[in-house]
Amino acid sequence: ESIMNKGELVSDQIVLSIVEKRLTINKKGWLLDGFPRNLSQAGSLQELLEKIGQPIIAVLLIDIDDDTLTQRMLARGRKDDTESVIRNRLKIYRDITSPLVNYYQKLGILKSVNGCGTVEDVNCQIKEALI
């Protein structure tokens, strides 16, 4: 919790152990939110999924500009949603996570939607992208 409150990422080892436990319990399908966060995790996830026979069908990118995202996060009212923490999260995203966009695009499974619309608009785009 203290790591996340600073806007930093939990270690790959901890996250992968949690994901493996959950995916082996639920074999009817799953949705991962915010994982993988880096290329190393993506490779480890791919190995795990091959081992348990559950391939990735699609990866969803909700594309949104920094200003809109910051305002929405501040409006949530969570204690760890401060402007400095959000700026740190965005820097981490650009430095560490954004290479996943090209990684999954090359695999042909990336689906992108515009996250700047209303909840209803974004929801409709997500449904269309995943059908």
C-alpha positions as semicolon CSV with decimal commas, in nm:
position;residue;x (nm);y (nm);z (nm)
1;E;0,000;0,000;0,000
2;S;0,281;0,243;0,085
3;I;0,437;0,183;-0,257
4;M;0,110;0,249;-0,441
5;N;0,036;0,561;-0,232
6;K;0,355;0,715;-0,373
7;G;0,239;0,636;-0,727
8;E;0,508;0,372;-0,772
9;L;0,473;0,018;-0,902
10;V;0,459;-0,299;-0,693
11;S;0,737;-0,548;-0,775
12;D;0,694;-0,784;-1,071
13;Q;0,736;-1,088;-0,844
14;I;0,446;-0,988;-0,617
15;V;0,214;-0,896;-0,903
16;L;0,291;-1,212;-1,104
17;S;0,225;-1,437;-0,807
18;I;-0,114;-1,271;-0,751
19;V;-0,204;-1,295;-1,122
20;E;-0,101;-1,660;-1,146
21;K;-0,310;-1,752;-0,843
22;R;-0,618;-1,575;-0,981
23;L;-0,588;-1,705;-1,338
24;T;-0,552;-2,065;-1,228
25;I;-0,867;-2,030;-1,015
26;N;-1,083;-1,870;-1,287
27;K;-1,067;-2,058;-1,615
28;K;-1,386;-1,914;-1,768
29;G;-1,220;-1,592;-1,877
30;W;-1,064;-1,291;-1,718
31;L;-0,985;-0,923;-1,751
32;L;-0,660;-0,776;-1,624
33;D;-0,668;-0,405;-1,540
34;G;-0,335;-0,226;-1,527
35;F;-0,129;-0,539;-1,584
36;P;0,117;-0,601;-1,735
37;R;0,288;-0,268;-1,671
38;N;0,619;-0,335;-1,844
39;L;0,776;-0,554;-2,113
40;S;0,924;-0,793;-1,859
41;Q;0,581;-0,854;-1,705
42;A;0,434;-0,901;-2,052
43;G;0,689;-1,173;-2,126
44;S;0,629;-1,343;-1,792
45;L;0,253;-1,322;-1,844
46;Q;0,288;-1,477;-2,189
47;E;0,489;-1,767;-2,041
48;L;0,230;-1,817;-1,766
49;L;-0,060;-1,812;-2,013
50;E;0,111;-2,067;-2,237
51;K;0,167;-2,289;-1,932
52;I;-0,199;-2,276;-1,826
53;G;-0,343;-2,275;-2,180
54;Q;-0,520;-1,939;-2,163
55;P;-0,417;-1,707;-2,449
56;I;-0,472;-1,332;-2,457
57;I;-0,760;-1,255;-2,692
58;A;-0,735;-0,876;-2,684
59;V;-0,550;-0,593;-2,514
60;L;-0,750;-0,274;-2,465
61;L;-0,589;0,071;-2,467
62;I;-0,811;0,350;-2,338
63;D;-0,637;0,651;-2,489
64;I;-0,682;0,978;-2,300
65;D;-0,487;1,302;-2,274
66;D;-0,298;1,381;-1,954
67;D;-0,509;1,683;-1,856
68;T;-0,841;1,499;-1,879
69;L;-0,699;1,198;-1,700
70;T;-0,556;1,414;-1,421
71;Q;-0,886;1,594;-1,368
72;R;-1,077;1,266;-1,355
73;M;-0,833;1,114;-1,108
74;L;-0,844;1,419;-0,882
75;A;-1,226;1,404;-0,889
76;R;-1,219;1,046;-0,751
77;G;-1,119;1,189;-0,413
78;R;-0,875;0,910;-0,323
79;K;-0,605;1,011;-0,077
80;D;-0,329;0,894;-0,314
81;D;-0,469;1,100;-0,604
82;T;-0,270;1,420;-0,569
83;E;-0,129;1,613;-0,863
84;S;0,230;1,517;-0,775
85;V;0,144;1,147;-0,746
86;I;-0,053;1,158;-1,071
87;R;0,238;1,330;-1,250
88;N;0,468;1,057;-1,118
89;R;0,229;0,786;-1,241
90;L;0,216;0,947;-1,587
91;K;0,598;0,963;-1,602
92;I;0,619;0,596;-1,504
93;Y;0,357;0,516;-1,769
94;R;0,553;0,697;-2,043
95;D;0,888;0,552;-1,937
96;I;0,792;0,195;-1,851
97;T;0,440;0,103;-1,964
98;S;0,388;0,277;-2,298
99;P;0,624;0,039;-2,487
100;L;0,353;-0,224;-2,436
101;V;0,137;-0,042;-2,692
102;N;0,383;-0,132;-2,971
103;Y;0,440;-0,480;-2,825
104;Y;0,072;-0,574;-2,838
105;Q;0,015;-0,386;-3,163
106;K;0,282;-0,604;-3,329
107;L;0,102;-0,913;-3,195
108;G;-0,217;-0,786;-3,361
109;I;-0,427;-0,794;-3,044
110;L;-0,428;-0,425;-2,943
111;K;-0,767;-0,251;-2,950
112;S;-0,771;0,124;-2,887
113;V;-1,061;0,346;-2,784
114;N;-1,087;0,718;-2,716
115;G;-1,126;0,763;-2,340
116;C;-1,209;1,136;-2,351
117;G;-1,584;1,091;-2,404
118;T;-1,860;1,027;-2,157
119;V;-1,874;0,703;-1,962
120;E;-2,149;0,585;-2,196
121;D;-1,951;0,671;-2,511
122;V;-1,636;0,500;-2,387
123;N;-1,837;0,197;-2,275
124;C;-1,990;0,164;-2,624
125;Q;-1,647;0,192;-2,787
126;I;-1,508;-0,077;-2,556
127;K;-1,794;-0,314;-2,636
128;E;-1,746;-0,258;-3,011
129;A;-1,369;-0,308;-2,985
130;L;-1,402;-0,635;-2,796
131;I;-1,678;-0,794;-3,003
